[in-house]
Amino acid sequence: GDSVTQMEGPVTLSEEAFLTINCTYTATGYPSLFWYVQYPGEGLQLLLKATKADDKGSNKGFEATYRKETTSFHLEKGSVQVSDSAVYFCAATGRRALTFGSGTRLQVQP
Amino acid sequence: DAGITQSPRHKVTETGTPVTLRCHQTENHRYMYWYRQDPGHGLRLIHYSYGVKDTDKGEVSDGYSVSRSKTEDFLLTLESATSSQTSVYFCAISESQGIDSEQYFGPGTRLTVT
């Protein structure tokens, strides 16, 4: 069946460091891919998306490229801020709804 | 922000009691979903609805039922709550279910079953 695998956290970085959170997927067909972010005590917010191979989604300095050959959608940001501290979820469209990864907690220290 | 509200936001209940969670949307989206969020599991689909009175099971539907009598409301019922149903429950909506179907989430309901 469909599945999404994310790197385990927590990820702890200093402010202005480079961020990568790995995400790979298995799916039949060609799903759309998403990154959602969850701040403490809140619901999930869509961060960015890509709908076909080689598409790059970007928002708020975050980027991710849909790589069909490696079935990956890694999240990157060149310089993280304390306000980026949150849990990040990778997701793929499935047969009925989204399939989510287990989430990666990011902690950015001043 | 998408107009999605969930009620209650927090609830503590005892094992064996019935519980109903409500999701209300003002976006007139056709599709609605209930997920549960547990540590190490991300979000898992409980049930979803593809229209008024049209619902289907997700991957973790045992012990849950749903109803949708109006476009804007999607109810999740735990007929007899168990401790394993302690979780955070999220409602989501989407306009379509196709390849480009992004979902928008409510703020969540934290349920504790003692």
Coordinates of N, CA, C and O in Angstrom, one line a residue, chain A residues 5-11 19-24 35 74-75 88 102-105:
Chain A
T5 N 7.7 7.9 4.3 CA 8.7 7.7 5.4 C 9.5 9.0 5.5 O 10.0 9.6 4.6
Q6 N 9.5 9.5 6.8 CA 10.3 10.7 7.1 C 11.4 10.4 8.0 O 11.4 9.4 8.8
M7 N 12.5 11.2 7.9 CA 13.6 11.0 8.9 C 13.0 11.3 10.3 O 12.2 12.1 10.5
E8 N 13.6 10.5 11.2 CA 13.1 10.7 12.6 C 13.7 11.9 13.2 O 14.9 12.3 12.9
G9 N 13.0 12.5 14.1 CA 13.5 13.6 14.8 C 13.8 13.3 16.3 O 13.8 12.1 16.6
P10 N 14.0 14.2 17.1 CA 13.9 15.6 16.8 C 15.2 16.1 16.1 O 16.3 15.5 16.2
V11 N 15.1 17.1 15.3 CA 16.2 17.8 14.6 C 16.4 19.1 15.4 O 15.5 19.9 15.5
L19 N 18.7 23.6 6.8 CA 17.8 22.5 7.1 C 17.5 21.5 6.0 O 17.2 22.0 4.9
T20 N 17.6 20.2 6.3 CA 17.1 19.2 5.3 C 16.3 18.2 6.2 O 16.8 17.7 7.2
I21 N 15.0 18.0 5.8 CA 14.2 16.9 6.3 C 13.9 15.9 5.2 O 13.2 16.3 4.2
N22 N 14.3 14.7 5.3 CA 14.1 13.7 4.2 C 12.8 13.1 4.2 O 12.2 12.9 5.3
C23 N 12.2 12.9 3.0 CA 10.9 12.3 2.9 C 11.0 11.4 1.6 O 11.4 11.9 0.6
T24 N 10.6 10.1 1.7 CA 10.4 9.3 0.6 C 9.0 8.7 0.6 O 8.4 8.6 1.7
W35 N 4.1 19.2 2.0 CA 4.6 19.4 3.3 C 3.7 20.2 4.1 O 3.2 21.3 3.6
H74 N 12.3 15.9 -0.4 CA 13.0 16.4 0.8 C 12.8 17.9 1.0 O 12.8 18.7 0.0
L75 N 12.6 18.3 2.2 CA 12.3 19.7 2.6 C 13.6 20.4 2.9 O 14.4 19.8 3.7
Y88 N 7.0 18.9 11.3 CA 6.8 19.0 9.8 C 6.4 17.6 9.3 O 7.0 16.6 9.7
S102 N 5.3 10.2 9.7 CA 5.2 10.2 11.1 C 5.5 11.6 11.7 O 5.3 11.8 12.9
G103 N 6.0 12.5 10.9 CA 6.3 13.8 11.4 C 7.8 13.9 11.9 O 8.3 13.0 12.5
T104 N 8.4 15.1 11.8 CA 9.7 15.4 12.2 C 9.7 16.7 13.0 O 9.3 17.7 12.5
R105 N 10.1 16.6 14.3 CA 10.1 17.8 15.1 C 11.4 18.6 14.9 O 12.5 18.0 15.0

